[in-house]
Coordinates of C-alpha atoms and ligand atoms in Angstrom, one line a residue:
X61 CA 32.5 -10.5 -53.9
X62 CA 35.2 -11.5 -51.3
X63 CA 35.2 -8.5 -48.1
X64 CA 37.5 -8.0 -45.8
X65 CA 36.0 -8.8 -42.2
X66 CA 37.2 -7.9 -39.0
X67 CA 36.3 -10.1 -35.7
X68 CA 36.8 -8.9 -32.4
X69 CA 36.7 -12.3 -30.1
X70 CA 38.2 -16.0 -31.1
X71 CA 35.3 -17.1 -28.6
X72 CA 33.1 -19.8 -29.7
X73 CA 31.2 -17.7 -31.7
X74 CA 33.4 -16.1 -33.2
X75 CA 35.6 -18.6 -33.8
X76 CA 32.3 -20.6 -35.7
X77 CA 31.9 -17.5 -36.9
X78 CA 35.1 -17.0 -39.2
X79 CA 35.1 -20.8 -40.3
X80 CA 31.5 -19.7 -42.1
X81 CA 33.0 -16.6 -43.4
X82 CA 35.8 -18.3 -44.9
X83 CA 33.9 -20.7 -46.5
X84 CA 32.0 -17.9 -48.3
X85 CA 35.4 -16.8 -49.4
X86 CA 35.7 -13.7 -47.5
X87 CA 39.3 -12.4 -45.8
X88 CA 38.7 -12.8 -41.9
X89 CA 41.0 -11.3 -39.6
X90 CA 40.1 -12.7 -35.9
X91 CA 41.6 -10.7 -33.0
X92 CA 41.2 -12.1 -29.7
X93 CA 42.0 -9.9 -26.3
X94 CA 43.5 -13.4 -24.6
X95 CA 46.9 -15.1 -25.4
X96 CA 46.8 -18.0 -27.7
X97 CA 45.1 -20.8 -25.8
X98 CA 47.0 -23.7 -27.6
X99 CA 49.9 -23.0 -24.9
X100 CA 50.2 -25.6 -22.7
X101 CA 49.6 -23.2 -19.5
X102 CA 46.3 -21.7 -20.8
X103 CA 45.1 -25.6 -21.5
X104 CA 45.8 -26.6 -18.3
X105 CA 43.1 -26.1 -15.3
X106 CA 39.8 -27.7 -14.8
X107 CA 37.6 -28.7 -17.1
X108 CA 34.3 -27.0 -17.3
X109 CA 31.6 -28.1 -19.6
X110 CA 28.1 -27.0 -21.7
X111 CA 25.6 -28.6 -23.0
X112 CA 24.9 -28.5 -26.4
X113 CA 21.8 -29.1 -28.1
X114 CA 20.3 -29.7 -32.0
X115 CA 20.5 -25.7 -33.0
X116 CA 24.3 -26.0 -31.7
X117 CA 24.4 -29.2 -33.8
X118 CA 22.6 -27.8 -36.9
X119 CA 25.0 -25.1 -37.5
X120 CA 28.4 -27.5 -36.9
X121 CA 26.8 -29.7 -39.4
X122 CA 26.3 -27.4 -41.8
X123 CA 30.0 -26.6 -41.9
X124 CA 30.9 -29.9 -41.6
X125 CA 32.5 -30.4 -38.2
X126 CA 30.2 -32.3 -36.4
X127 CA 31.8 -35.4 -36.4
X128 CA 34.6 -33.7 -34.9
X129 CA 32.3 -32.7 -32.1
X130 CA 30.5 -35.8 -32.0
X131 CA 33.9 -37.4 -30.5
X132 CA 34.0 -35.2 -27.4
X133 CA 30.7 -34.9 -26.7
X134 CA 28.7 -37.1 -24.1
X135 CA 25.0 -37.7 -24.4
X136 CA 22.6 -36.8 -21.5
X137 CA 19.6 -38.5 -22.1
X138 CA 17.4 -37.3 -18.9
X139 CA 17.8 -35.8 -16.1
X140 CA 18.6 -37.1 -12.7
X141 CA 17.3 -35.4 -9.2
X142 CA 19.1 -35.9 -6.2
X143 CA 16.5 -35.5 -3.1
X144 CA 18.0 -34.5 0.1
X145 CA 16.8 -37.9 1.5
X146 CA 19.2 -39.5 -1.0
X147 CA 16.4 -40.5 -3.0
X148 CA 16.8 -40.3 -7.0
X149 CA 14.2 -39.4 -9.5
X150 CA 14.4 -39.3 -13.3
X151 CA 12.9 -37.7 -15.9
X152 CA 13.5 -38.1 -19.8
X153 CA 14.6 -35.1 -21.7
X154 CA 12.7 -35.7 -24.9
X155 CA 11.9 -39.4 -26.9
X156 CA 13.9 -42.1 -27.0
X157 CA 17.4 -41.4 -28.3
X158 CA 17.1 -37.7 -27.8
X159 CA 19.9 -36.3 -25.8
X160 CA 21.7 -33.1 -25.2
X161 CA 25.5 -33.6 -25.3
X162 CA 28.4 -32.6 -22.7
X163 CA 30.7 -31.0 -24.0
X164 CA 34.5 -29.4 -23.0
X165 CA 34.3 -25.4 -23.2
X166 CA 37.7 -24.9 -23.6
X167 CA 38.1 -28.4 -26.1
X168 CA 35.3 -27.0 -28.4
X169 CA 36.7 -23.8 -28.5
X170 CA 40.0 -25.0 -29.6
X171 CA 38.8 -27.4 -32.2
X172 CA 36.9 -24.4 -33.7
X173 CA 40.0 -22.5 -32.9
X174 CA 42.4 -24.4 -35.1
X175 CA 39.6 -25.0 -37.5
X176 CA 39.2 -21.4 -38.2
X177 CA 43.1 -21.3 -38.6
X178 CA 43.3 -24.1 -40.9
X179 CA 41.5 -22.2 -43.5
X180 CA 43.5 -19.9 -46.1
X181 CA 41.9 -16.8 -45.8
X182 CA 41.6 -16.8 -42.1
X183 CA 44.0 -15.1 -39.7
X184 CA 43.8 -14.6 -36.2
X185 CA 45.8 -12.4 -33.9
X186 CA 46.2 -13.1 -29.7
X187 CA 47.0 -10.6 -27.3
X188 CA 44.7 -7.9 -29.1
X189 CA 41.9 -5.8 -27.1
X190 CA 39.4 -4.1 -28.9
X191 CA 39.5 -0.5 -27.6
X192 CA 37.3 1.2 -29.9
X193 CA 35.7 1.3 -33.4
X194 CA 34.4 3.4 -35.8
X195 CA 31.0 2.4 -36.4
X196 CA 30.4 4.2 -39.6
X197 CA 34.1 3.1 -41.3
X198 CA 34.0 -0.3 -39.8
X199 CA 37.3 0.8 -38.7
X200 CA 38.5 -0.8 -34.9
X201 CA 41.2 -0.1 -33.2
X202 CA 43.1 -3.0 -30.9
X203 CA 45.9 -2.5 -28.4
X204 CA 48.8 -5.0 -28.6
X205 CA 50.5 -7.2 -25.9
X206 CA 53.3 -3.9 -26.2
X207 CA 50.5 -1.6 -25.1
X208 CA 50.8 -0.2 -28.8
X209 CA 47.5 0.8 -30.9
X210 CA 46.9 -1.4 -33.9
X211 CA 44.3 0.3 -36.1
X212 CA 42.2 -2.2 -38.8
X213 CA 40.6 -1.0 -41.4
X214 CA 37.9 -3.6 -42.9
X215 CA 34.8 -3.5 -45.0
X216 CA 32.7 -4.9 -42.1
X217 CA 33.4 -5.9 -38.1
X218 CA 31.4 -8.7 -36.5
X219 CA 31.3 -8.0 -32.5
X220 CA 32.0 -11.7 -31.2
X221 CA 33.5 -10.4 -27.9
X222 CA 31.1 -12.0 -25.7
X223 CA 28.9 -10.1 -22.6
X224 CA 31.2 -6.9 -22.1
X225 CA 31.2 -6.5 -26.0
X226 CA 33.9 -3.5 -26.2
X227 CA 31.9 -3.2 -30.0
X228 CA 28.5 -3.2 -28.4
X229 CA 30.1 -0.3 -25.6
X230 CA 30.5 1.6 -29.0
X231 CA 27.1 1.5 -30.2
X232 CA 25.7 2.1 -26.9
X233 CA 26.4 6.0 -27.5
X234 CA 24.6 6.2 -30.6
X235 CA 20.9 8.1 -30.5
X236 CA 18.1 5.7 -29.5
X237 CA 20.2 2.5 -29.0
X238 CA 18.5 0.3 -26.4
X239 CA 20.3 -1.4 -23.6
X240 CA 19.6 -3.0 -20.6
X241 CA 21.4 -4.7 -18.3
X242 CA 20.2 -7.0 -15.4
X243 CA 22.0 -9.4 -12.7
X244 CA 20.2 -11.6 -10.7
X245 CA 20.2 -12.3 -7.1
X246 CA 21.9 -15.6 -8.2
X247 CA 25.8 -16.5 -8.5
X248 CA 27.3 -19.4 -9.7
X249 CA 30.4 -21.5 -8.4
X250 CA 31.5 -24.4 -9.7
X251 CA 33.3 -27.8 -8.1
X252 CA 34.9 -31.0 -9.2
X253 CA 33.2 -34.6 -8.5
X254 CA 36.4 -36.5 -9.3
X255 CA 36.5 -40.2 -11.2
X256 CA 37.2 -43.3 -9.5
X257 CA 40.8 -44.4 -8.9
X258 CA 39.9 -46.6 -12.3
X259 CA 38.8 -43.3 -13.8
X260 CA 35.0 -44.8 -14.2
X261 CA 32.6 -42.7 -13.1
X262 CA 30.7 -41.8 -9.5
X263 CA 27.3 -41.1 -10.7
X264 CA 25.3 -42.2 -13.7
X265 CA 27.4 -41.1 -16.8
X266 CA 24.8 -40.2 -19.6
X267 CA 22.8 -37.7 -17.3
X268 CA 22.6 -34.1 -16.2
X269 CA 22.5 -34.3 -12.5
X270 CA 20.3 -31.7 -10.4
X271 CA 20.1 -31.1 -6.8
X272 CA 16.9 -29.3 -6.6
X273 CA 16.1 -27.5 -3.8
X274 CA 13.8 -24.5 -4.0
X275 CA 15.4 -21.1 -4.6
X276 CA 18.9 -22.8 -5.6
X277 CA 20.3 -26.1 -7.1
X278 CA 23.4 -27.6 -7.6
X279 CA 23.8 -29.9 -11.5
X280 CA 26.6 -31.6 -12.6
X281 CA 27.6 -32.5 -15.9
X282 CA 30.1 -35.5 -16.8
X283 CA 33.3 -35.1 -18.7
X284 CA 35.1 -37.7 -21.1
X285 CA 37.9 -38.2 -18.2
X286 CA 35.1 -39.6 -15.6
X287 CA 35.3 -37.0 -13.5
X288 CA 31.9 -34.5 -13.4
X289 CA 31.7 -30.3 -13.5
X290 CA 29.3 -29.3 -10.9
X291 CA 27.8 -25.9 -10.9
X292 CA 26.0 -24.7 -7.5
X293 CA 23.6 -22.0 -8.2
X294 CA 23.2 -19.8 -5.2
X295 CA 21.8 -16.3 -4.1
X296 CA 24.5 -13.7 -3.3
X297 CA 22.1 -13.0 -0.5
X298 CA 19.8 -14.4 2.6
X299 CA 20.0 -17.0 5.0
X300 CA 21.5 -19.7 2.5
X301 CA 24.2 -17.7 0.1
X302 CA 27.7 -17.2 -0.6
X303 CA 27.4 -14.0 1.6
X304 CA 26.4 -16.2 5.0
X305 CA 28.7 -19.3 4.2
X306 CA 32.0 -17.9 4.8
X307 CA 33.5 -20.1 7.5
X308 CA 34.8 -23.9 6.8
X309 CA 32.1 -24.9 9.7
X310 CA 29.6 -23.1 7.7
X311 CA 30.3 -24.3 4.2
X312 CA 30.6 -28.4 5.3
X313 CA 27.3 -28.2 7.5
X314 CA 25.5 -26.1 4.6
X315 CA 26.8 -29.2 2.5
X316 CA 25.8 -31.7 5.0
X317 CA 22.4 -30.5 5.4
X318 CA 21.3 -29.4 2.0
X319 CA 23.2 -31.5 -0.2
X320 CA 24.7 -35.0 1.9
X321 CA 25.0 -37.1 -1.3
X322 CA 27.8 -34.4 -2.2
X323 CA 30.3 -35.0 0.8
X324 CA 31.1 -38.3 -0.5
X325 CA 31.2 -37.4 -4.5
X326 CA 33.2 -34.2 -3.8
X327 CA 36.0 -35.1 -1.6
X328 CA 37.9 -31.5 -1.7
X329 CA 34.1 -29.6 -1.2
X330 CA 36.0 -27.2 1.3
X331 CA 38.5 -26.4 -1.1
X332 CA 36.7 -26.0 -4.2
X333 CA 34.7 -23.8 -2.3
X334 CA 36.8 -21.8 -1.1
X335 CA 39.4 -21.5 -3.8
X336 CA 37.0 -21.2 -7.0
X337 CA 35.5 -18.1 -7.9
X338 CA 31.9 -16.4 -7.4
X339 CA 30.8 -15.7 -10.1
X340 CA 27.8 -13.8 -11.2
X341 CA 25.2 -14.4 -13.8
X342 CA 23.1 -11.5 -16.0
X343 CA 20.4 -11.1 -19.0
X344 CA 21.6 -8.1 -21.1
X345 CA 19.5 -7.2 -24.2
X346 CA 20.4 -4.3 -27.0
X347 CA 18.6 -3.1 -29.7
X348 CA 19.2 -2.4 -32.9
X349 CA 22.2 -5.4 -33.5
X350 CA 24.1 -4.1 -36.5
X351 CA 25.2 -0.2 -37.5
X352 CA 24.5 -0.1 -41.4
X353 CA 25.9 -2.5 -43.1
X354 CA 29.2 -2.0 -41.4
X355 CA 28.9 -3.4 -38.0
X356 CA 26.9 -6.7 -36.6
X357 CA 26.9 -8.2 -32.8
X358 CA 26.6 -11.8 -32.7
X359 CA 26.8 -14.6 -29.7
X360 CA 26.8 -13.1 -26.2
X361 CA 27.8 -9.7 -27.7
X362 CA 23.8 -9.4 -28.8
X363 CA 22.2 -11.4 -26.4
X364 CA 24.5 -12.4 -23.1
X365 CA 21.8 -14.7 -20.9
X366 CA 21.4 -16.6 -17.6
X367 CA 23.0 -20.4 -18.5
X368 CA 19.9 -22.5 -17.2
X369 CA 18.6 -23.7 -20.5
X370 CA 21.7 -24.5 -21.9
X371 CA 21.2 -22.4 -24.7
X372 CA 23.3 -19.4 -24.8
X373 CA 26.2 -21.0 -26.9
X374 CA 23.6 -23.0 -29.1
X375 CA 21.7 -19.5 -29.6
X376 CA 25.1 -18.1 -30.5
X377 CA 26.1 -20.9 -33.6
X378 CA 22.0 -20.9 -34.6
X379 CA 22.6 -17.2 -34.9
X380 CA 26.3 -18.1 -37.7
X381 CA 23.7 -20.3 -39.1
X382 CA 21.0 -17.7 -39.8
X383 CA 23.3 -15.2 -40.8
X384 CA 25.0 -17.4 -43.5
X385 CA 21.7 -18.3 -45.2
X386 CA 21.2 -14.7 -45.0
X387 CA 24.5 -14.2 -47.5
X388 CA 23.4 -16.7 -49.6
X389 CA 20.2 -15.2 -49.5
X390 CA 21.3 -11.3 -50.0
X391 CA 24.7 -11.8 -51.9
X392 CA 26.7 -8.5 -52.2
X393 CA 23.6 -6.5 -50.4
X394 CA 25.0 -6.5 -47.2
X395 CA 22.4 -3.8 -46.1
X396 CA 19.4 -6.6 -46.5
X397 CA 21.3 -8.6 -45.0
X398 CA 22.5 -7.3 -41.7
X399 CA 18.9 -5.8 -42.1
X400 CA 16.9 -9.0 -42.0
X401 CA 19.8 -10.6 -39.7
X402 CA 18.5 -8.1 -37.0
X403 CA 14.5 -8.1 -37.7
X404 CA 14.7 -12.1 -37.4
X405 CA 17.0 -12.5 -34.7
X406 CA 16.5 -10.0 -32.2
X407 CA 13.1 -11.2 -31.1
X408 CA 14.6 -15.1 -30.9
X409 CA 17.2 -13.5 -28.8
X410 CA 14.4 -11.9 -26.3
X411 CA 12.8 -15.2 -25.6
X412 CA 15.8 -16.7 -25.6
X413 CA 16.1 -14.9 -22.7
X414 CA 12.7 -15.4 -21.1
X415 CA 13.0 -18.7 -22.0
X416 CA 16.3 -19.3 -19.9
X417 CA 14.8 -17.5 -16.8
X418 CA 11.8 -20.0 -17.4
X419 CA 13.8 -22.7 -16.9
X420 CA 15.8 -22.0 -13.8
X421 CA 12.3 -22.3 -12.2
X422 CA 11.7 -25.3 -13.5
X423 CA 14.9 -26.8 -12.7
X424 CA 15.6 -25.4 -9.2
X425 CA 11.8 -25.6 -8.1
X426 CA 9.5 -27.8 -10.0
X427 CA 11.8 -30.9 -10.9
X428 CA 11.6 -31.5 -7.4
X429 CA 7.7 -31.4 -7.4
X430 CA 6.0 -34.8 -8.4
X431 CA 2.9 -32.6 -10.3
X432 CA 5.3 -30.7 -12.8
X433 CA 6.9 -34.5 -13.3
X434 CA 3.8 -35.9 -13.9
X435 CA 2.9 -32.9 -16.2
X436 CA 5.7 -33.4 -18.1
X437 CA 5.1 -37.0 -18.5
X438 CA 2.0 -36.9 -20.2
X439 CA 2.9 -34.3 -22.9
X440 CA 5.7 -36.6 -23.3
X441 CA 3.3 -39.5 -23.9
X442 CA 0.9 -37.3 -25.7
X443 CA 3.7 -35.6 -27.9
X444 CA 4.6 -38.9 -29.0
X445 CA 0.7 -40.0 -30.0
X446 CA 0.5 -36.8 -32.0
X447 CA 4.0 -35.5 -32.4
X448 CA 2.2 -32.4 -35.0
X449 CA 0.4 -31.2 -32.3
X450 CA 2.3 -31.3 -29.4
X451 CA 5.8 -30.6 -28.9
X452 CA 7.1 -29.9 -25.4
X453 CA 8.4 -26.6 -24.7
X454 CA 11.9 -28.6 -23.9
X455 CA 11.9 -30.4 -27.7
X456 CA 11.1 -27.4 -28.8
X457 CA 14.1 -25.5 -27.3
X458 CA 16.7 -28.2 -27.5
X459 CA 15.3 -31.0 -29.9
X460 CA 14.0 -28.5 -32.6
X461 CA 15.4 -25.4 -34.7
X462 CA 11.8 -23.9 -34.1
X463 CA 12.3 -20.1 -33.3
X464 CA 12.8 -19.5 -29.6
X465 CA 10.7 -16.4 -29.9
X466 CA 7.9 -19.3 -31.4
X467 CA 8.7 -21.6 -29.0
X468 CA 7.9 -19.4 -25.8
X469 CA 4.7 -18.6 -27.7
X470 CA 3.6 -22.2 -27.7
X471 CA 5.0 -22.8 -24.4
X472 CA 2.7 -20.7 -22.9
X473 CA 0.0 -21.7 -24.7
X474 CA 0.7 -25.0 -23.6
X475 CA 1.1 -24.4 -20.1
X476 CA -2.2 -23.0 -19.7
X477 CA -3.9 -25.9 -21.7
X478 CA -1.8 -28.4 -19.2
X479 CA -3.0 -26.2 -15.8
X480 CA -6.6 -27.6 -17.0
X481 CA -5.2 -31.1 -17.2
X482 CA -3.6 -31.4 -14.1
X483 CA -6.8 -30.1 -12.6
X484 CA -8.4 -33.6 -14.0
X485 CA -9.1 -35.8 -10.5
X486 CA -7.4 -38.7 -10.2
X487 CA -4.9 -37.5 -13.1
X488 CA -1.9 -39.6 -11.3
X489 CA -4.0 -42.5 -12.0
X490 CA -5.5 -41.7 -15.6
X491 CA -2.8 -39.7 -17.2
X492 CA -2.1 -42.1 -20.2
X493 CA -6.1 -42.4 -20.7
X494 CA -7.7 -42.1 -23.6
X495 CA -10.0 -39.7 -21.7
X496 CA -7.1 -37.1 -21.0
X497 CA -5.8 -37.7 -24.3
X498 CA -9.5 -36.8 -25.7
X499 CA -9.2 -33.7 -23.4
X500 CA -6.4 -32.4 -24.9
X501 CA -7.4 -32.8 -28.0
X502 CA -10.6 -31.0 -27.6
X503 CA -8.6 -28.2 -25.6
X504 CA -6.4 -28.1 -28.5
X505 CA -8.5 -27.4 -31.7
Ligands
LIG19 C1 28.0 -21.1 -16.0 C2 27.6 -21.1 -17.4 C3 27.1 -22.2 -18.0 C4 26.8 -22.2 -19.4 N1 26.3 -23.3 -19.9 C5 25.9 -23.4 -21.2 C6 25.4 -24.5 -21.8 O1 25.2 -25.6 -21.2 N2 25.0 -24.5 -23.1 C7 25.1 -23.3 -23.9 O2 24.7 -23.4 -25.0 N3 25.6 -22.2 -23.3 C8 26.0 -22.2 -22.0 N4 26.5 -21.0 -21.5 C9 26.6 -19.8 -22.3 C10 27.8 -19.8 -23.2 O3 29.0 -20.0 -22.4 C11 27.9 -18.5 -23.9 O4 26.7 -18.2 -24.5 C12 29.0 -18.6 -25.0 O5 30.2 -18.8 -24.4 C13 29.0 -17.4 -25.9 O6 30.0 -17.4 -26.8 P1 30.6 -16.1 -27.4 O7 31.7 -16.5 -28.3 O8 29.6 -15.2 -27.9 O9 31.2 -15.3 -26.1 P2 32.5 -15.8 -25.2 O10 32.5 -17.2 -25.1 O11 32.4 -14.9 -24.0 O12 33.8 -15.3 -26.1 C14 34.1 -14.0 -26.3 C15 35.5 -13.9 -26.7 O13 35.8 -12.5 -27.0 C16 37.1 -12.2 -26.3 N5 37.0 -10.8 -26.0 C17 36.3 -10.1 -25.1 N6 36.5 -8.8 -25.1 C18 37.3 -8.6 -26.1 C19 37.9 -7.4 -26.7 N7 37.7 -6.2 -26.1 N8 38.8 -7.6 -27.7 C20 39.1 -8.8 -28.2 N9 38.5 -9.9 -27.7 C21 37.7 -9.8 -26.7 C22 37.1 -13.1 -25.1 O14 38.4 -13.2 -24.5 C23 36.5 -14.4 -25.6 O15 37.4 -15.2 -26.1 C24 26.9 -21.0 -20.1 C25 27.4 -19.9 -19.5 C26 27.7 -19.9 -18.2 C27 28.2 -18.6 -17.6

């Protein structure tokens, strides 16, 4: 039976989001707090990418807009590291052909955008900022670009409204609702490595670009216009943070020192530095996700985490995935459904989480270490000699649609299986052995 759903946020969940509701049939009013972003002003500005992955994929496919995507997306098949002595190292992301994809922010959003207002029983309203909502009525209330109170009644509200959820601020006060919220010492800024004068580009195009270098990094991801999005991740605090680089002196020899490959690639460093924003980065984690069978958080609204697996936006169209199945699955028992949404999703939305933390190690620390790219090498190899019994904890996340929760399961399991193997002597020389190979089997059954 069609419902009349309310969605607060025309992110890019929430703009997936009322595309799959439409398709079901349902009436989806969208009502976003910014001003449309088709104006030419709003689309204006620099470009700032993501990296999507095959759960992001899975759930544009299934609503038939991948192809869309596919046009403005740019494959990254490894990783490139940037030493401080200029030297580069790769390493592939998964096995031949596997890539995660560079995509526009803002050029994703607006595809899904004008999507979502293509269909018939979608409508979506600008300029309108959730204030509050009824929990138990599903009724919210939004004020206007006028300052005036709009009040929506609806037979269900999906909270799409990203990491300050005004929906989740709602549920916050009910008895025994969990929340925690936690930044880390870590900010991010990001800068521009411009094209060539022939718009080609400066560094290898089909890569994700790190700068590893201990307890921060810098990565860069390329955009369709040659030019690449770099993101410096950097403590607030200590001898090398935003705090302590203030003057232009300060900021060029930090740059000079730590990252020399960049003065050439970024030739307005100084500016971008000191004209874009800090911004700062944090895990937040609720409990329960829905209110009845009135009210359910999806995207960042549920499960806001640290960017450094690439996953957050993936996580949030998995989750439109999951809960369509679950419709199809429940029907007109919305109870089930919002039920079973939660139960399954919550815990993949925790090691989501862990998992991202996981990986800023990895890519700020250990890509620069020649043991952890060794390491990585042989599960490749091994992973492709017996792809059911190994998968690396990076397939898994971004090459798979295996649970995250499942995932960070196995990938500790693994890691402790691969501390014994790198323990082998002479492993650098006999990695691809049928002797380690043996080992891991054996350490495996
Ligand atoms: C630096 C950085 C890099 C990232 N890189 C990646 C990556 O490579 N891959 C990846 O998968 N993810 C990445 N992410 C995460 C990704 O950006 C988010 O997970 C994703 O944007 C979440 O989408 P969302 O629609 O849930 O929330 P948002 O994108 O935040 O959208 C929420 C929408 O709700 C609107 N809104 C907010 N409050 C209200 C209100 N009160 N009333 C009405 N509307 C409201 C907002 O204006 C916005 O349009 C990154 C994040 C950061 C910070």
């Amino acid at each position: 039976m069609s419902n009349k759903i309310t969605i607060a946020g025309a992110g890019l969940v929430g703009s997936l989001e009322a595309i799959y509701l439409a398709k079901r049939g349902h009436e989806v009013e969208v009502f976003e707090r910014r001003s449309d972003m088709r104006n030419a002003k709003m689309l204006a500005g620099r470009s700032i990418n993501l990296a999507l992955s095959v759960r992001g994929w899975t759930a544009l496919k299934a609503i038939g807009v991948d192809k869309e995507v596919e046009k403005m997306a740019i494959p990254m098949y490894k990783r490139v590291m940037h030493g401080v002595d200029g030297i580069l190292t790769d390493q592939q992301y998964g096995q031949d052909g596997e890539a995660i994809y560079s995509v526009s922010r803002g050029g994703l959003n607006l595809l899904l955008l004008n999507l979502a207002d293509q269909q018939e029983n979608v409508t979506i309203k600008f300029d309108h900022k959730c204030l509050d909502v009824d929990l138990q009525t599903a009724t919210a209330f939004f004020e206007n670009k006028d300052g005036e109170e709009v009040k929506v009644e609806s037979d269900r509200i999906i909270g799409a409204d990203g990491a300050y959820s005004a929906i989740r601020s709602k549920m916050m006060r009910q008895d025994r609702f969990q929340y925690s919220q936690n930044f880390i010492e870590h900010g991010y800024k990001e800068l521009t490595i411009p094209a060539n004068e022939d718009g080609s580009y400066k560094l290898e195009k089909n890569a994700l670009h790190i700068w590893p270098r201990g307890n921060f990094m810098l990565i860069a991801l390329p955009n369709l216009d040659g030019s690449f999005t770099c993101t410096l991740f950097f403590p607030y605090d200590g001898e090398y943070s935003f705090n302590n680089l203030k003057t232009d002196d300060q900021i060029l020899n930090f740059f000079k020192e730590v990252f020399p490959d960049t003065l050439d690639l970024i030739p307005d460093i100084l500016q971008d530095y000191k004209t874009n924003k800090t911004s700062s980065l944090s895990i937040m984690r609720c409990d329960p996700w829905t209110v009845s069978d009135k009210v359910l958080l999806i995207g960042d609204a549920a499960h806001a985490t640290v960017p450094f697996y690439g996953q957050g936006m993936n996580a949030g169209f998995e989750g439109c995935y999951v809960l369509d199945q679950l419709m199809a699955k429940h029907g007109d028992d919305w109870l089930s459904c919002f039920n079973e949404y939660s139960e399954i999703r919550k815990p993949d939305g925790d090691g989501l989480q862990d998992l991202s933390m996981h990986n800023f190690i990895v890519m700020r620390d250990k890509t620069a270490d020649s043991n952890f790219l060794l390491q990585k090498k042989i599960e490749l190899h091994f992973s492709k000699k017996h792809p059911k019994k190994w998968l690396p904890l990076y397939s898994m996340v971004s090459f798979s649609n295996i649970r995250y929760s499942q995932a960070w399961q196995i990938g500790l399991k693994q890691e402790k299986l691969m501390e014994k193997i790198m323990e082998v002597p002479d492993i650098d020389k006999k990695w691809d052995s049928s002797e380690v190979e043996n080992m891991m089997l054996d350490l495996i059954d």
